[in-house]
Tab-separated table of C-alpha atoms and ligand atoms in Angstrom:
chain	number	residue	atom	x	y	z
A	1	MET	CA	8.324	-13.479	7.705
A	2	TYR	CA	9.336	-11.359	10.638
A	3	VAL	CA	11.637	-8.485	11.508
A	4	ARG	CA	14.354	-9.707	13.841
A	5	HIS	CA	16.142	-6.399	14.184
A	6	LEU	CA	15.262	-2.861	13.180
A	7	GLN	CA	17.660	0.038	13.047
A	8	LEU	CA	16.681	3.593	12.156
A	9	VAL	CA	18.938	6.591	11.660
A	10	ASP	CA	17.358	10.041	11.332
A	11	PHE	CA	14.007	8.529	10.401
A	12	ARG	CA	11.191	10.880	11.539
A	13	ASN	CA	11.832	11.732	15.209
A	14	TRP	CA	14.287	8.842	15.640
A	15	GLU	CA	17.880	10.037	15.660
A	16	LYS	CA	19.075	6.506	16.188
A	17	VAL	CA	17.253	3.422	17.335
A	18	ASP	CA	18.388	-0.186	17.517
A	19	LEU	CA	15.607	-2.570	18.288
A	20	ALA	CA	15.481	-6.348	18.574
A	21	LEU	CA	12.075	-7.817	17.759
A	22	ARG	CA	10.453	-11.221	18.176
A	23	PRO	CA	8.017	-13.258	16.107
A	24	GLY	CA	4.453	-13.286	17.409
A	25	PRO	CA	2.586	-10.239	18.693
A	26	THR	CA	4.537	-7.247	19.999
A	27	VAL	CA	2.886	-4.187	21.462
A	28	VAL	CA	4.675	-0.867	21.007
A	29	VAL	CA	3.522	1.345	23.876
A	30	GLY	CA	4.268	4.911	24.820
A	31	ARG	CA	2.668	8.311	25.160
A	32	ASN	CA	1.260	10.007	22.098
A	33	GLY	CA	3.854	11.767	19.998
A	34	GLU	CA	6.748	9.583	21.211
A	35	GLY	CA	7.272	7.977	17.799
A	36	LYS	CA	5.371	4.659	17.895
A	37	THR	CA	3.763	5.115	14.508
A	38	ASN	CA	7.075	6.340	13.105
A	39	LEU	CA	8.653	3.004	14.092
A	40	VAL	CA	6.090	0.852	12.318
A	41	GLU	CA	5.904	3.281	9.396
A	42	ALA	CA	9.553	2.356	8.768
A	43	VAL	CA	8.615	-1.332	8.523
A	44	GLY	CA	5.818	-0.470	6.083
A	45	TYR	CA	8.280	1.601	4.061
A	46	LEU	CA	10.421	-1.473	3.423
A	47	ALA	CA	7.432	-3.206	1.874
A	48	THR	CA	6.045	-0.412	-0.342
A	49	MET	CA	8.864	2.174	-0.430
A	50	SER	CA	6.253	4.706	0.572
A	51	SER	CA	4.589	5.838	3.759
A	52	HIS	CA	0.974	5.231	4.731
A	53	ARG	CA	0.808	8.809	5.995
A	54	VAL	CA	2.568	11.030	3.462
A	55	SER	CA	3.065	10.836	-0.276
A	56	ALA	CA	6.561	12.361	-0.389
A	57	ASP	CA	9.736	11.122	1.282
A	58	ALA	CA	10.908	14.457	2.728
A	59	PRO	CA	8.810	14.277	5.954
A	60	LEU	CA	10.407	10.894	6.722
A	61	VAL	CA	13.815	12.470	7.233
A	62	ARG	CA	14.465	13.907	10.678
A	63	HIS	CA	14.359	17.720	10.746
A	64	GLY	CA	17.857	18.986	10.037
A	65	ALA	CA	19.221	15.705	8.645
A	66	ALA	CA	20.020	15.103	4.965
A	67	GLN	CA	18.924	11.485	4.735
A	68	ALA	CA	17.237	8.738	6.713
A	69	VAL	CA	18.338	5.124	6.912
A	70	VAL	CA	16.123	2.113	7.604
A	71	ARG	CA	17.968	-1.160	8.205
A	72	ALA	CA	16.229	-4.395	8.996
A	73	ALA	CA	17.254	-7.980	9.500
A	74	LEU	CA	14.332	-10.177	8.535
A	75	ARG	CA	13.675	-13.883	8.611
A	76	ARG	CA	11.777	-15.622	5.888
A	77	GLU	CA	11.410	-19.293	6.685
A	78	ASP	CA	14.990	-20.235	7.610
A	79	ARG	CA	16.655	-17.554	5.478
A	80	GLU	CA	18.016	-14.270	6.752
A	81	LEU	CA	17.348	-11.130	4.713
A	82	LEU	CA	19.270	-7.946	5.368
A	83	VAL	CA	17.684	-4.832	3.894
A	84	GLU	CA	19.068	-1.332	4.001
A	85	VAL	CA	17.332	1.700	2.524
A	86	GLU	CA	18.774	5.188	2.364
A	87	VAL	CA	15.929	7.661	1.981
A	88	ASN	CA	17.218	10.612	-0.030
A	89	PRO	CA	14.462	13.160	-0.660
A	90	GLY	CA	14.781	14.753	-4.078
A	91	ARG	CA	17.397	12.206	-5.148
A	92	ALA	CA	17.329	8.497	-5.863
A	93	ASN	CA	17.118	6.286	-2.791
A	94	ARG	CA	19.810	3.698	-2.327
A	95	VAL	CA	18.925	0.137	-1.440
A	96	ARG	CA	21.122	-2.761	-0.414
A	97	VAL	CA	19.947	-6.318	0.071
A	98	ASN	CA	22.263	-8.743	1.822
A	99	ARG	CA	24.962	-6.065	1.480
A	100	ALA	CA	24.725	-5.872	-2.320
A	101	ALA	CA	23.481	-2.640	-3.912
A	102	LEU	CA	20.361	-3.007	-6.062
A	103	PRO	CA	20.737	-1.409	-9.516
A	104	ARG	CA	17.272	0.118	-9.089
A	105	PRO	CA	15.646	0.841	-5.720
A	106	ARG	CA	12.282	-0.476	-6.907
A	107	GLU	CA	13.782	-3.968	-7.142
A	108	LEU	CA	13.241	-4.094	-3.393
A	109	LEU	CA	9.478	-4.257	-3.923
A	110	GLY	CA	8.110	-7.712	-3.274
A	111	LEU	CA	10.947	-8.809	-0.975
A	112	VAL	CA	9.429	-7.593	2.284
A	113	THR	CA	5.750	-8.379	2.681
A	114	SER	CA	3.697	-6.534	5.241
A	115	VAL	CA	0.089	-5.532	5.631
A	116	LEU	CA	-0.532	-2.364	7.594
A	117	PHE	CA	-3.859	-1.271	9.039
A	118	ALA	CA	-4.140	2.258	10.423
A	119	PRO	CA	-6.771	4.950	11.021
A	120	GLU	CA	-5.755	6.471	7.672
A	121	ASP	CA	-7.309	3.428	5.963
A	122	LEU	CA	-10.778	4.865	6.421
A	123	ALA	CA	-9.854	6.895	3.337
A	124	LEU	CA	-9.904	3.657	1.319
A	125	VAL	CA	-13.665	3.717	1.729
A	126	ARG	CA	-14.418	7.409	2.046
A	127	GLY	CA	-11.576	9.043	0.145
A	128	ASP	CA	-10.794	9.763	-3.501
A	129	PRO	CA	-10.289	7.067	-6.138
A	130	ALA	CA	-6.545	7.825	-6.008
A	131	GLU	CA	-6.418	6.183	-2.551
A	132	ARG	CA	-7.918	2.982	-3.890
A	133	ARG	CA	-5.760	2.949	-7.003
A	134	ARG	CA	-2.694	3.223	-4.828
A	135	PHE	CA	-3.995	0.427	-2.619
A	136	LEU	CA	-4.472	-1.832	-5.651
A	137	ASP	CA	-1.142	-0.963	-7.255
A	138	ASP	CA	0.851	-1.452	-4.039
A	139	LEU	CA	-0.669	-4.886	-3.637
A	140	LEU	CA	-0.143	-5.633	-7.323
A	141	VAL	CA	3.538	-4.787	-7.195
A	142	SER	CA	4.098	-6.718	-4.001
A	143	ARG	CA	2.582	-9.837	-5.617
A	144	THR	CA	4.152	-9.312	-9.045
A	145	PRO	CA	7.349	-7.230	-8.722
A	146	ARG	CA	7.759	-7.061	-12.517
A	147	LEU	CA	4.775	-4.693	-12.568
A	148	ALA	CA	6.694	-2.046	-10.614
A	149	GLY	CA	8.337	-1.167	-13.931
A	150	VAL	CA	5.020	-1.083	-15.789
A	151	ARG	CA	3.520	1.138	-13.096
A	152	SER	CA	6.337	3.669	-13.112
A	153	ASP	CA	6.648	3.647	-16.911
A	154	TYR	CA	2.924	4.301	-17.175
A	155	GLU	CA	3.215	7.244	-14.790
A	156	ARG	CA	6.130	8.657	-16.779
A	157	VAL	CA	4.279	8.289	-20.109
A	158	LEU	CA	1.229	9.941	-18.610
A	159	LYS	CA	3.275	12.921	-17.436
A	160	GLN	CA	4.911	13.344	-20.854
A	161	ARG	CA	1.626	12.937	-22.668
A	162	ASN	CA	-0.097	15.514	-20.438
A	163	ALA	CA	2.741	17.965	-21.011
A	164	LEU	CA	2.392	17.427	-24.753
A	165	LEU	CA	-1.399	17.862	-24.637
A	166	LYS	CA	-0.916	21.215	-22.950
A	167	THR	CA	1.413	22.439	-25.701
A	168	ALA	CA	-0.854	20.913	-28.368
A	169	ARG	CA	-3.652	23.102	-27.072
A	170	MET	CA	-1.537	26.212	-27.581
A	171	ALA	CA	0.258	25.319	-30.794
A	172	ARG	CA	-1.842	22.609	-32.437
A	173	GLY	CA	1.130	21.892	-34.668
A	174	ASP	CA	3.643	19.061	-34.730
A	175	ALA	CA	2.746	18.209	-31.175
A	176	LEU	CA	-0.214	16.198	-32.420
A	177	ALA	CA	2.009	13.943	-34.522
A	178	THR	CA	4.224	13.227	-31.514
A	179	LEU	CA	1.091	12.454	-29.540
A	180	ASP	CA	0.574	9.292	-31.595
A	181	VAL	CA	3.856	7.919	-30.267
A	182	TRP	CA	2.792	8.534	-26.686
A	183	ASP	CA	-0.631	7.058	-27.368
A	184	ALA	CA	1.034	3.790	-28.357
A	185	HIS	CA	2.963	3.655	-25.047
A	186	LEU	CA	-0.102	4.659	-23.055
A	187	VAL	CA	-2.202	1.949	-24.668
A	188	ASP	CA	0.453	-0.745	-24.282
A	189	LEU	CA	1.324	-0.042	-20.633
A	190	GLY	CA	-2.256	0.899	-19.739
A	191	GLY	CA	-3.554	-2.419	-21.098
A	192	GLN	CA	-1.051	-4.347	-18.972
A	193	LEU	CA	-1.929	-2.385	-15.843
A	194	LEU	CA	-5.643	-2.749	-16.486
A	195	ALA	CA	-5.392	-6.524	-16.985
A	196	ALA	CA	-3.330	-6.910	-13.828
A	197	ARG	CA	-5.735	-4.825	-11.758
A	198	LEU	CA	-8.803	-6.696	-12.999
A	199	ALA	CA	-7.194	-10.038	-12.184
A	200	LEU	CA	-6.153	-8.742	-8.767
A	201	VAL	CA	-9.640	-7.499	-7.896
A	202	ALA	CA	-11.109	-10.879	-8.874
A	203	ASP	CA	-8.496	-12.670	-6.708
A	204	LEU	CA	-8.954	-10.314	-3.761
A	205	ALA	CA	-12.765	-10.139	-3.752
A	206	PRO	CA	-13.518	-13.505	-2.078
A	207	HIS	CA	-10.942	-12.810	0.670
A	208	VAL	CA	-12.420	-9.391	1.394
A	209	ALA	CA	-15.952	-10.833	1.415
A	210	ARG	CA	-14.900	-13.469	3.953
A	211	ALA	CA	-13.044	-10.931	6.115
A	212	TYR	CA	-16.001	-8.544	6.041
A	213	ALA	CA	-18.405	-11.281	7.150
A	214	ALA	CA	-16.080	-12.067	10.091
A	215	VAL	CA	-15.640	-8.403	11.021
A	216	ALA	CA	-19.220	-7.188	10.587
A	217	GLY	CA	-20.826	-10.271	12.106
A	218	PRO	CA	-23.857	-12.356	11.194
A	219	GLY	CA	-26.637	-10.643	9.266
A	220	ALA	CA	-24.398	-8.033	7.665
A	221	ALA	CA	-24.784	-7.355	3.943
A	222	PRO	CA	-22.097	-9.130	1.899
A	223	ALA	CA	-19.131	-7.055	0.735
A	224	GLY	CA	-18.122	-7.103	-2.926
A	225	LEU	CA	-15.410	-5.544	-5.072
A	226	GLY	CA	-15.791	-4.186	-8.582
A	227	TYR	CA	-13.570	-2.260	-10.961
A	228	ALA	CA	-14.862	0.855	-12.704
A	229	SER	CA	-12.778	1.734	-15.725
A	230	SER	CA	-12.627	4.782	-17.967
A	231	VAL	CA	-12.418	2.183	-20.736
A	232	PRO	CA	-15.868	0.695	-21.412
A	233	LEU	CA	-15.734	-2.911	-20.185
A	234	ALA	CA	-18.479	-5.484	-19.822
A	235	GLY	CA	-19.952	-5.288	-16.310
A	236	ASN	CA	-17.914	-2.173	-15.501
A	237	GLY	CA	-17.923	-1.611	-11.734
A	238	THR	CA	-20.119	-4.578	-10.804
A	239	PRO	CA	-18.812	-7.077	-8.226
A	240	LEU	CA	-16.156	-9.497	-9.477
A	241	THR	CA	-15.639	-12.954	-8.053
A	242	GLY	CA	-12.779	-15.444	-7.950
A	243	GLY	CA	-14.263	-17.071	-11.049
A	244	THR	CA	-14.389	-13.876	-13.150
A	245	ALA	CA	-12.147	-14.253	-16.224
A	246	THR	CA	-9.954	-11.256	-17.062
A	247	PRO	CA	-9.950	-10.155	-20.726
A	248	PRO	CA	-6.539	-10.618	-22.375
A	249	VAL	CA	-4.119	-7.666	-22.409
A	250	ALA	CA	-4.434	-7.258	-26.213
A	251	GLU	CA	-8.181	-6.883	-25.935
A	252	LEU	CA	-7.901	-4.315	-23.155
A	253	SER	CA	-5.235	-2.369	-25.041
A	254	ALA	CA	-7.487	-2.326	-28.116
A	255	ALA	CA	-10.441	-1.030	-26.076
A	256	LEU	CA	-8.171	1.608	-24.560
A	257	ARG	CA	-6.862	2.613	-28.010
A	258	GLU	CA	-10.383	3.052	-29.304
A	259	ARG	CA	-11.434	5.154	-26.338
A	260	VAL	CA	-8.314	7.324	-26.540
A	261	ALA	CA	-9.116	8.047	-30.196
A	262	GLU	CA	-12.713	8.953	-29.313
A	263	ARG	CA	-11.624	11.421	-26.671
A	264	ARG	CA	-8.704	12.963	-28.511
A	265	ARG	CA	-10.510	16.253	-29.122
A	266	ASP	CA	-11.610	16.589	-25.468
A	267	GLU	CA	-8.114	15.777	-24.323
A	268	VAL	CA	-6.569	18.476	-26.494
A	269	ASP	CA	-9.208	20.966	-25.299
A	270	ARG	CA	-8.580	20.174	-21.669
A	271	GLY	CA	-4.878	19.483	-21.918
A	272	VAL	CA	-5.002	16.277	-19.885
A	273	THR	CA	-5.269	12.517	-20.473
A	274	LEU	CA	-8.864	11.485	-19.811
A	275	VAL	CA	-8.693	7.730	-20.443
A	276	GLY	CA	-6.636	5.029	-18.767
A	277	PRO	CA	-6.039	3.216	-15.489
A	278	HIS	CA	-5.128	6.539	-13.800
A	279	ARG	CA	-8.837	7.511	-14.036
A	280	ASP	CA	-10.222	4.206	-12.772
A	281	ASP	CA	-11.592	3.191	-9.390
A	282	LEU	CA	-12.030	0.181	-7.163
A	283	VAL	CA	-15.736	0.017	-6.326
A	284	LEU	CA	-16.711	-1.265	-2.889
A	285	HIS	CA	-20.147	-2.803	-2.572
A	286	LEU	CA	-22.220	-3.651	0.481
A	287	GLY	CA	-25.078	-5.827	-0.655
A	288	PRO	CA	-26.510	-4.283	-3.820
A	289	ALA	CA	-25.344	-0.731	-3.082
A	290	PRO	CA	-21.951	0.859	-3.634
A	291	ALA	CA	-20.494	1.595	-0.185
A	292	LYS	CA	-19.336	5.085	-1.034
A	293	GLY	CA	-21.956	7.587	0.037
A	294	PHE	CA	-24.124	4.881	1.634
A	295	ALA	CA	-22.076	3.029	4.241
A	296	SER	CA	-22.409	4.159	7.862
A	297	HIS	CA	-19.305	5.069	9.834
A	298	GLY	CA	-19.225	1.610	11.405
A	299	GLU	CA	-19.680	-0.142	8.057
A	300	SER	CA	-16.952	2.005	6.519
A	301	TRP	CA	-14.553	0.991	9.283
A	302	SER	CA	-15.444	-2.669	8.874
A	303	LEU	CA	-14.906	-2.436	5.144
A	304	ALA	CA	-11.539	-0.699	5.517
A	305	LEU	CA	-10.458	-3.398	7.962
A	306	ALA	CA	-11.794	-6.143	5.670
A	307	LEU	CA	-9.818	-4.744	2.733
A	308	LYS	CA	-6.605	-5.033	4.732
A	309	LEU	CA	-7.434	-8.427	6.213
A	310	GLY	CA	-8.363	-9.513	2.697
A	311	CYS	CA	-4.850	-8.511	1.534
A	312	PHE	CA	-3.377	-10.491	4.386
A	313	ALA	CA	-5.400	-13.589	3.474
A	314	LEU	CA	-4.587	-13.230	-0.231
A	315	ARG	CA	-0.835	-12.989	0.406
A	316	ARG	CA	-1.114	-16.044	2.616
A	317	ALA	CA	-2.921	-17.922	-0.109
A	318	ASP	CA	0.010	-16.903	-2.353
A	319	GLY	CA	2.307	-18.702	0.084
A	320	GLU	CA	3.650	-15.580	1.833
A	321	GLU	CA	3.474	-14.860	5.532
A	322	PRO	CA	3.171	-11.052	5.765
A	323	ILE	CA	4.178	-9.011	8.789
A	324	LEU	CA	0.955	-7.580	10.190
A	325	VAL	CA	1.155	-3.985	11.427
A	326	LEU	CA	-1.736	-2.522	13.424
A	327	ASP	CA	-1.247	1.148	14.119
A	328	ASP	CA	-3.391	2.576	16.869
A	329	VAL	CA	-6.560	0.750	15.858
A	330	PHE	CA	-7.747	-1.284	18.852
A	331	ALA	CA	-8.948	1.665	20.927
A	332	THR	CA	-11.472	2.653	18.246
A	333	LEU	CA	-12.880	-0.807	17.439
A	334	ASP	CA	-16.010	-2.293	19.002
A	335	ALA	CA	-16.007	-5.778	20.551
A	336	GLY	CA	-16.951	-7.710	17.400
A	337	ARG	CA	-14.371	-6.099	15.161
A	338	ARG	CA	-11.766	-6.337	17.911
A	339	ALA	CA	-12.330	-10.085	18.177
A	340	ALA	CA	-12.084	-10.635	14.409
A	341	LEU	CA	-8.854	-8.643	14.234
A	342	THR	CA	-7.437	-10.424	17.269
A	343	ASP	CA	-7.964	-13.812	15.619
A	344	VAL	CA	-5.966	-12.809	12.568
A	345	ALA	CA	-3.311	-11.002	14.614
A	346	ARG	CA	-2.741	-14.101	16.738
A	347	SER	CA	-2.269	-16.243	13.680
A	348	ALA	CA	0.298	-13.973	11.994
A	349	GLU	CA	3.967	-14.873	12.184
A	350	GLN	CA	4.640	-11.359	13.508
A	351	THR	CA	2.209	-8.638	14.501
A	352	LEU	CA	3.405	-5.176	15.480
A	353	ILE	CA	0.753	-3.251	17.381
A	354	THR	CA	1.013	0.346	18.526
A	355	ALA	CA	-1.078	1.676	21.412
A	356	ALA	CA	-0.921	4.572	23.854
A	357	VAL	CA	-1.784	2.248	26.738
A	358	LEU	CA	-1.432	-1.509	27.031
A	359	ASP	CA	-5.044	-1.825	28.216
A	360	ASP	CA	-6.269	-0.864	24.742
A	361	VAL	CA	-4.781	-4.077	23.345
A	362	PRO	CA	-6.632	-7.402	23.751
A	363	GLU	CA	-4.966	-9.553	26.383
A	364	GLU	CA	-4.269	-12.406	23.952
A	365	LEU	CA	-1.983	-10.085	22.002
A	366	ARG	CA	0.117	-8.816	24.874
A	367	GLY	CA	3.224	-10.854	24.126
A	368	ALA	CA	6.451	-8.938	23.891
A	369	ARG	CA	6.373	-5.195	24.520
A	370	VAL	CA	8.417	-2.345	23.171
A	371	GLU	CA	8.475	0.700	25.425
A	372	VAL	CA	8.935	3.974	23.640
A	373	SER	CA	9.865	7.151	25.486
A	374	GLY	CA	12.242	10.074	25.276
A	375	GLY	CA	13.790	8.970	21.980
A	376	THR	CA	14.516	5.385	23.028
A	377	ALA	CA	12.733	2.127	22.253
A	378	THR	CA	13.388	-0.996	24.298
A	379	LEU	CA	12.096	-4.525	23.963
A	380	VAL	CA	10.719	-5.864	27.224
A	381	GLU	CA	10.156	-9.602	27.175
A	382	THR	CA	7.109	-10.777	29.050
A	383	VAL	CA	6.529	-14.285	30.287
A	384	PRO	CA	3.343	-15.686	28.688
A	385	GLY	CA	0.552	-15.494	31.236
A	386	GLY	CA	2.834	-13.552	33.605
B	401	LIG	N1	10.777	14.425	9.989
B	401	LIG	C1	10.628	14.533	11.318
B	401	LIG	N2	11.649	15.010	12.087
B	401	LIG	C2	11.521	15.119	13.419
B	401	LIG	N3	10.414	14.804	14.095
B	401	LIG	C3	9.371	14.313	13.393
B	401	LIG	C4	9.435	14.153	11.978
B	401	LIG	N4	8.250	13.651	11.561
B	401	LIG	C5	7.487	13.499	12.664
B	401	LIG	N5	8.149	13.893	13.765
B	401	LIG	C6	7.664	13.907	15.146
B	401	LIG	O1	7.237	12.606	15.496
B	401	LIG	C7	6.236	12.728	16.482
B	401	LIG	C8	5.034	11.870	16.157
B	401	LIG	O2	5.422	10.565	16.129
B	401	LIG	P1	4.343	9.405	15.995
B	401	LIG	O3	5.092	8.184	15.652
B	401	LIG	O4	3.248	9.816	15.106
B	401	LIG	O5	3.821	9.350	17.487
B	401	LIG	P2	2.918	8.264	18.197
B	401	LIG	O6	3.777	7.670	19.264
B	401	LIG	O7	1.793	9.062	18.781
B	401	LIG	O8	2.490	7.284	17.185
B	401	LIG	C9	5.778	14.162	16.526
B	401	LIG	O9	6.283	14.728	17.713
B	401	LIG	C10	6.423	14.758	15.313
B	401	LIG	O10	6.766	16.094	15.505
B	402	LIG	MG1	0.586	6.919	16.405
């Protein structure tokens, strides 16, 4: 798919921008701080309803404005898709698709597919487990939109259960009886989320391994993905492959139920839920060793890139053609990684690339150009080879 037209109102530094876009590679150029990343962040927002830079919506709204609007006309095969999102910090967002309001904003998830690679992605390798859980869940929901409900219900149950555990610690009274009700929800939703994540990791692993081999070059240790769960599972954390069978949801829920019962006392003492998918982690392996704590800076970068290129390949294998967004990444890549990324970027239906100077971007990707300066963004068509 590709974005044919993008309109922003009061999004980040953009008071108003109306921008036509083309399929193929487009380089967004302009001095630092002009709003290049903000432009592509808006495209990413349509896919995940969150930003790759901040966890809350408030920073996305221009200082002094009450709401931001992102409107995009997209093409998917020969169909036109019109998406409009009103970002309302502290209140529910409003979403319209082809001019009809969606009953729930999260129903947008899965309609726009994009894969975004940015310097922030280094945190996928070096950061906290929360970064990797979010990575997995965003991909999960984009592949299986139904799971958006499971994800948000799980988060709500977790919040309620934690609140109850805190009061249980003080009162130790009726709260414990109510806890059983929340345990049932936690176990049911947690089992579904766990099963979906395990299946996803097994599906994603071969694509990431292939991408890593292309990015890191010949002789590099193979990359693998594992899933470490707070629920004891066979082979917990060891690399999964495309052939790894996922245990059924009922089995995972039962294992979760058992573990929750075992840790009940600790949970009441500490006033927080200690078992469940919210405590789990995606484990990245390079050869026999887990990457975290071992991988060099260069290997970490390659792995972060491979994770995103792996997502791109997986979505393609699903029959989707994601918009590829590359935010400010070419200047920091060495020749080998640049070449691997260029190959994928050339093959994408649309690639949006931001760079401070055009020279940072490989020549093969200098198709159309968007010039960003002084609060305006303009598409400049370039003749191929000209
Ligand atoms: N909510 C906001 N309101 C107004 N300006 C913002 C907001 N969020 C970010 N900015 C401004 O956007 C600019 C950075 O834009 P960015 O897209 O990161 O630049 P770059 O072109 O370097 O990628 C900064 O000047 C920052 O102050
Ligand atoms: Mg930037």
